[in-house]
PDB file of C-alpha atoms in Angstrom:
ATOM      1  CA  MET M 280     115.079  22.324 -63.560  1.00  0.00           C
ATOM      2  CA  THR M 281     115.685  19.128 -61.633  1.00  0.00           C
ATOM      3  CA  GLY M 282     113.476  18.095 -58.914  1.00  0.00           C
ATOM      4  CA  ALA M 283     114.168  16.063 -55.974  1.00  0.00           C
ATOM      5  CA  THR M 284     112.210  14.518 -52.890  1.00  0.00           C
ATOM      6  CA  VAL M 285     113.765  15.597 -49.461  1.00  0.00           C
ATOM      7  CA  TRP M 286     112.284  13.547 -46.926  1.00  0.00           C
ATOM      8  CA  LEU M 287     112.675  15.078 -43.449  1.00  0.00           C
ATOM      9  CA  THR M 288     111.924  12.389 -40.856  1.00  0.00           C
ATOM     10  CA  GLY M 289     112.137  12.370 -37.064  1.00  0.00           C
ATOM     11  CA  LEU M 290     109.988  12.470 -33.902  1.00  0.00           C
ATOM     12  CA  PRO M 291     106.954  14.701 -33.461  1.00  0.00           C
ATOM     13  CA  SER M 292     107.985  18.255 -32.652  1.00  0.00           C
ATOM     14  CA  ALA M 293     111.373  17.572 -33.948  1.00  0.00           C
ATOM     15  CA  GLY M 294     111.361  20.681 -36.042  1.00  0.00           C
ATOM     16  CA  LYS M 295     110.644  18.893 -39.391  1.00  0.00           C
ATOM     17  CA  THR M 296     107.867  21.282 -40.694  1.00  0.00           C
ATOM     18  CA  THR M 297     109.705  24.360 -39.475  1.00  0.00           C
ATOM     19  CA  LEU M 298     112.768  23.446 -41.223  1.00  0.00           C
ATOM     20  CA  ALA M 299     111.093  22.466 -44.339  1.00  0.00           C
ATOM     21  CA  ARG M 300     109.168  25.649 -44.520  1.00  0.00           C
ATOM     22  CA  ALA M 301     112.310  27.783 -44.002  1.00  0.00           C
ATOM     23  CA  LEU M 302     114.197  25.902 -46.843  1.00  0.00           C
ATOM     24  CA  ALA M 303     111.004  26.139 -49.074  1.00  0.00           C
ATOM     25  CA  ASP M 304     111.103  29.901 -48.664  1.00  0.00           C
ATOM     26  CA  ARG M 305     114.848  30.057 -49.495  1.00  0.00           C
ATOM     27  CA  LEU M 306     114.488  27.789 -52.502  1.00  0.00           C
ATOM     28  CA  ARG M 307     111.275  29.972 -53.856  1.00  0.00           C
ATOM     29  CA  ALA M 308     113.529  33.040 -53.410  1.00  0.00           C
ATOM     30  CA  GLU M 309     115.958  31.478 -55.685  1.00  0.00           C
ATOM     31  CA  GLY M 310     113.103  30.735 -58.314  1.00  0.00           C
ATOM     32  CA  ARG M 311     112.889  27.077 -57.582  1.00  0.00           C
ATOM     33  CA  ARG M 312     109.528  25.312 -57.757  1.00  0.00           C
ATOM     34  CA  VAL M 313     108.960  23.729 -54.395  1.00  0.00           C
ATOM     35  CA  GLU M 314     106.178  22.102 -52.472  1.00  0.00           C
ATOM     36  CA  VAL M 315     105.939  21.090 -48.703  1.00  0.00           C
ATOM     37  CA  LEU M 316     104.157  17.947 -48.353  1.00  0.00           C
ATOM     38  CA  ASP M 317     103.046  18.370 -44.659  1.00  0.00           C
ATOM     39  CA  GLY M 318     102.155  15.302 -42.885  1.00  0.00           C
ATOM     40  CA  ASP M 319      99.188  16.891 -40.982  1.00  0.00           C
ATOM     41  CA  GLU M 320      97.998  18.196 -44.319  1.00  0.00           C
ATOM     42  CA  ILE M 321      98.265  14.770 -46.017  1.00  0.00           C
ATOM     43  CA  ARG M 322      96.438  12.887 -43.140  1.00  0.00           C
ATOM     44  CA  THR M 323      93.431  15.344 -43.627  1.00  0.00           C
ATOM     45  CA  PHE M 324      93.308  15.355 -47.521  1.00  0.00           C
ATOM     46  CA  LEU M 325      94.887  12.197 -48.859  1.00  0.00           C
ATOM     47  CA  SER M 326      94.849   9.890 -46.058  1.00  0.00           C
ATOM     48  CA  ALA M 327      91.745  10.647 -44.214  1.00  0.00           C
ATOM     49  CA  GLY M 328      90.410   7.531 -42.501  1.00  0.00           C
ATOM     50  CA  LEU M 329      93.797   5.856 -41.943  1.00  0.00           C
ATOM     51  CA  GLY M 330      94.607   5.401 -38.182  1.00  0.00           C
ATOM     52  CA  PHE M 331      98.078   4.914 -36.763  1.00  0.00           C
ATOM     53  CA  SER M 332      98.487   1.099 -36.890  1.00  0.00           C
ATOM     54  CA  ARG M 333     101.732  -0.001 -38.396  1.00  0.00           C
ATOM     55  CA  ALA M 334      99.751  -0.942 -41.643  1.00  0.00           C
ATOM     56  CA  ASP M 335      97.920   2.367 -41.800  1.00  0.00           C
ATOM     57  CA  ARG M 336     101.358   4.301 -41.138  1.00  0.00           C
ATOM     58  CA  ASP M 337     102.892   2.480 -43.993  1.00  0.00           C
ATOM     59  CA  THR M 338     100.071   3.065 -46.300  1.00  0.00           C
ATOM     60  CA  ASN M 339     100.123   6.753 -45.524  1.00  0.00           C
ATOM     61  CA  VAL M 340     103.942   6.941 -46.140  1.00  0.00           C
ATOM     62  CA  GLN M 341     103.568   5.105 -49.534  1.00  0.00           C
ATOM     63  CA  ARG M 342     100.800   7.451 -50.588  1.00  0.00           C
ATOM     64  CA  ILE M 343     102.925  10.425 -49.616  1.00  0.00           C
ATOM     65  CA  GLY M 344     105.982   8.724 -51.245  1.00  0.00           C
ATOM     66  CA  PHE M 345     104.048   8.439 -54.610  1.00  0.00           C
ATOM     67  CA  VAL M 346     103.005  12.164 -54.666  1.00  0.00           C
ATOM     68  CA  ALA M 347     106.437  13.230 -53.839  1.00  0.00           C
ATOM     69  CA  GLU M 348     108.013  11.188 -56.617  1.00  0.00           C
ATOM     70  CA  LEU M 349     105.568  12.409 -59.162  1.00  0.00           C
ATOM     71  CA  LEU M 350     106.269  15.993 -58.196  1.00  0.00           C
ATOM     72  CA  ALA M 351     109.798  15.582 -58.122  1.00  0.00           C
ATOM     73  CA  ARG M 352     109.957  13.947 -61.644  1.00  0.00           C
ATOM     74  CA  ASN M 353     108.313  16.941 -62.980  1.00  0.00           C
ATOM     75  CA  GLY M 354     110.886  19.369 -61.722  1.00  0.00           C
ATOM     76  CA  VAL M 355     109.573  20.173 -58.332  1.00  0.00           C
ATOM     77  CA  THR M 356     111.758  20.386 -55.176  1.00  0.00           C
ATOM     78  CA  THR M 357     109.475  18.407 -52.801  1.00  0.00           C
ATOM     79  CA  LEU M 358     110.046  18.626 -49.093  1.00  0.00           C
ATOM     80  CA  VAL M 359     108.325  16.024 -47.062  1.00  0.00           C
ATOM     81  CA  PRO M 360     108.483  16.649 -43.262  1.00  0.00           C
ATOM     82  CA  VAL M 361     106.679  13.531 -42.313  1.00  0.00           C
ATOM     83  CA  ILE M 362     107.775  11.057 -39.383  1.00  0.00           C
ATOM     84  CA  ALA M 363     107.674   7.967 -41.329  1.00  0.00           C
ATOM     85  CA  PRO M 364     108.568   5.789 -38.187  1.00  0.00           C
ATOM     86  CA  TYR M 365     109.522   2.573 -39.890  1.00  0.00           C
ATOM     87  CA  ALA M 366     112.709   1.931 -41.799  1.00  0.00           C
ATOM     88  CA  ALA M 367     111.063  -0.283 -44.225  1.00  0.00           C
ATOM     89  CA  SER M 368     108.591   2.414 -45.294  1.00  0.00           C
ATOM     90  CA  ARG M 369     111.207   4.909 -45.866  1.00  0.00           C
ATOM     91  CA  ALA M 370     113.381   2.205 -47.771  1.00  0.00           C
ATOM     92  CA  ALA M 371     110.351   1.390 -50.241  1.00  0.00           C
ATOM     93  CA  VAL M 372     110.027   5.372 -50.917  1.00  0.00           C
ATOM     94  CA  ARG M 373     113.541   5.499 -51.466  1.00  0.00           C
ATOM     95  CA  GLU M 374     113.303   2.490 -53.873  1.00  0.00           C
ATOM     96  CA  ARG M 375     110.343   3.998 -55.727  1.00  0.00           C
ATOM     97  CA  HIS M 376     112.460   7.172 -56.654  1.00  0.00           C
ATOM     98  CA  ARG M 377     115.626   4.959 -57.265  1.00  0.00           C
ATOM     99  CA  THR M 378     113.595   2.914 -59.833  1.00  0.00           C
ATOM    100  CA  ALA M 379     112.098   6.046 -61.452  1.00  0.00           C
ATOM    101  CA  GLY M 380     115.601   7.862 -61.545  1.00  0.00           C
ATOM    102  CA  THR M 381     114.414  10.624 -59.431  1.00  0.00           C
ATOM    103  CA  PRO M 382     116.699  12.184 -56.857  1.00  0.00           C
ATOM    104  CA  TYR M 383     115.819  11.422 -53.277  1.00  0.00           C
ATOM    105  CA  LEU M 384     117.307  12.545 -50.094  1.00  0.00           C
ATOM    106  CA  GLU M 385     116.624  11.085 -46.665  1.00  0.00           C
ATOM    107  CA  VAL M 386     117.383  13.844 -43.659  1.00  0.00           C
ATOM    108  CA  HIS M 387     117.060  12.924 -40.054  1.00  0.00           C
ATOM    109  CA  VAL M 388     115.889  15.672 -38.037  1.00  0.00           C
ATOM    110  CA  ALA M 389     117.637  14.260 -34.865  1.00  0.00           C
ATOM    111  CA  THR M 390     116.025  16.017 -31.981  1.00  0.00           C
ATOM    112  CA  PRO M 391     116.013  14.120 -28.678  1.00  0.00           C
ATOM    113  CA  VAL M 392     112.751  12.839 -27.254  1.00  0.00           C
ATOM    114  CA  GLU M 393     113.211  15.103 -24.167  1.00  0.00           C
ATOM    115  CA  VAL M 394     113.552  18.214 -26.255  1.00  0.00           C
ATOM    116  CA  CYS M 395     110.453  17.283 -28.402  1.00  0.00           C
ATOM    117  CA  SER M 396     108.589  16.766 -25.330  1.00  0.00           C
ATOM    118  CA  GLU M 397     109.505  20.119 -24.019  1.00  0.00           C
ATOM    119  CA  ARG M 398     108.745  21.859 -27.456  1.00  0.00           C
ATOM    120  CA  ASP M 399     105.241  19.700 -27.776  1.00  0.00           C
ATOM    121  CA  VAL M 400     104.309  21.932 -30.631  1.00  0.00           C
ATOM    122  CA  LYS M 401     100.846  19.829 -30.785  1.00  0.00           C
ATOM    123  CA  GLY M 402     100.382  18.872 -27.004  1.00  0.00           C
ATOM    124  CA  LEU M 403     100.828  15.264 -28.035  1.00  0.00           C
ATOM    125  CA  TYR M 404     103.464  14.483 -25.432  1.00  0.00           C
ATOM    126  CA  ALA M 405     101.243  16.031 -22.709  1.00  0.00           C
ATOM    127  CA  LYS M 406      98.213  13.960 -23.904  1.00  0.00           C
ATOM    128  CA  GLN M 407     100.343  10.846 -23.730  1.00  0.00           C
ATOM    129  CA  ALA M 408     101.630  11.485 -20.404  1.00  0.00           C
ATOM    130  CA  ALA M 409      98.043  12.220 -19.225  1.00  0.00           C
ATOM    131  CA  GLY M 410      96.919   8.870 -20.721  1.00  0.00           C
ATOM    132  CA  GLU M 411      94.496  10.563 -23.125  1.00  0.00           C
ATOM    133  CA  ILE M 412      96.408   8.954 -26.211  1.00  0.00           C
ATOM    134  CA  SER M 413      98.873   6.162 -26.838  1.00  0.00           C
ATOM    135  CA  GLY M 414     100.807   5.098 -29.831  1.00  0.00           C
ATOM    136  CA  LEU M 415     102.926   8.407 -29.864  1.00  0.00           C
ATOM    137  CA  THR M 416     105.873   7.575 -31.798  1.00  0.00           C
ATOM    138  CA  GLY M 417     109.309   7.615 -29.963  1.00  0.00           C
ATOM    139  CA  VAL M 418     107.438   7.419 -26.830  1.00  0.00           C
ATOM    140  CA  ASP M 419     105.117   4.258 -26.665  1.00  0.00           C
ATOM    141  CA  ASP M 420     105.379   3.513 -30.388  1.00  0.00           C
ATOM    142  CA  PRO M 421     108.705   2.738 -32.204  1.00  0.00           C
ATOM    143  CA  TYR M 422     110.622   5.201 -34.289  1.00  0.00           C
ATOM    144  CA  GLU M 423     113.394   3.499 -36.294  1.00  0.00           C
ATOM    145  CA  GLN M 424     116.241   6.118 -36.705  1.00  0.00           C
ATOM    146  CA  PRO M 425     117.634   5.957 -40.145  1.00  0.00           C
ATOM    147  CA  GLU M 426     120.985   4.222 -40.044  1.00  0.00           C
ATOM    148  CA  ALA M 427     122.554   6.089 -42.931  1.00  0.00           C
ATOM    149  CA  PRO M 428     120.660   9.365 -43.772  1.00  0.00           C
ATOM    150  CA  ASP M 429     121.973  11.739 -46.229  1.00  0.00           C
ATOM    151  CA  LEU M 430     122.011  14.428 -43.537  1.00  0.00           C
ATOM    152  CA  ARG M 431     121.483  14.206 -39.871  1.00  0.00           C
ATOM    153  CA  ILE M 432     120.526  17.620 -38.345  1.00  0.00           C
ATOM    154  CA  GLU M 433     120.274  18.081 -34.641  1.00  0.00           C
ATOM    155  CA  THR M 434     117.856  20.986 -34.398  1.00  0.00           C
ATOM    156  CA  HIS M 435     118.261  21.630 -30.740  1.00  0.00           C
ATOM    157  CA  GLN M 436     121.949  22.579 -31.318  1.00  0.00           C
ATOM    158  CA  ARG M 437     121.354  24.743 -34.342  1.00  0.00           C
ATOM    159  CA  THR M 438     119.036  27.833 -35.291  1.00  0.00           C
ATOM    160  CA  VAL M 439     116.331  27.230 -37.953  1.00  0.00           C
ATOM    161  CA  PRO M 440     118.471  29.360 -40.508  1.00  0.00           C
ATOM    162  CA  GLU M 441     121.591  27.248 -39.775  1.00  0.00           C
ATOM    163  CA  SER M 442     119.610  24.031 -40.212  1.00  0.00           C
ATOM    164  CA  ALA M 443     118.175  25.219 -43.432  1.00  0.00           C
ATOM    165  CA  ALA M 444     121.728  26.283 -44.621  1.00  0.00           C
ATOM    166  CA  ALA M 445     122.968  22.850 -43.810  1.00  0.00           C
ATOM    167  CA  LEU M 446     120.096  21.134 -45.899  1.00  0.00           C
ATOM    168  CA  HIS M 447     120.780  23.790 -48.659  1.00  0.00           C
ATOM    169  CA  SER M 448     124.321  22.954 -48.957  1.00  0.00           C
ATOM    170  CA  LEU M 449     123.586  19.259 -49.134  1.00  0.00           C
ATOM    171  CA  LEU M 450     121.283  20.012 -52.123  1.00  0.00           C
ATOM    172  CA  THR M 451     123.759  22.257 -53.699  1.00  0.00           C
ATOM    173  CA  GLU M 452     126.513  19.546 -53.308  1.00  0.00           C
ATOM    174  CA  ARG M 453     124.289  17.078 -54.901  1.00  0.00           C
ATOM    175  CA  GLY M 454     123.644  19.414 -57.766  1.00  0.00           C
ATOM    176  CA  LEU M 455     119.742  19.920 -56.821  1.00  0.00           C
ATOM    177  CA  VAL M 456     119.768  23.534 -56.787  1.00  0.00           C
TER     178      VAL M 456
END
């Protein structure tokens, strides 16, 4: 089976992990080997000790990109719901995949910051508004939106199953499922 990395980038609470898990369930039901590299889990187990400076965020993205490419080249569809706020970091991961000949798709989970703030799954927007934290991506730290993602999904205008179906269609069109 052909593996691939599908990087889902977007703001905190955009729906990246929810979408990745829904797609993973569908792909597993179809007999695919799938892994979800959740950003929070990676920070706990692979990138413990890294902060949220630009350099640390870049290091985190490069580590995740390395693991994703390794899994994908070994036949695993690897879903990566990770913010990855900087275009240069994402481009480096794409280049690593291109050089290795491993399929790579970038999906922009394009949910407006206002909607993300309302969802506030982890309470980050409330903490930032209260002055308890700073450096929140898309609020007081930059998020560089992808200029030409392979797919842009507006989760605030689609249900989770509709969003997962759109992503599944892209994988099908590219011959990756």
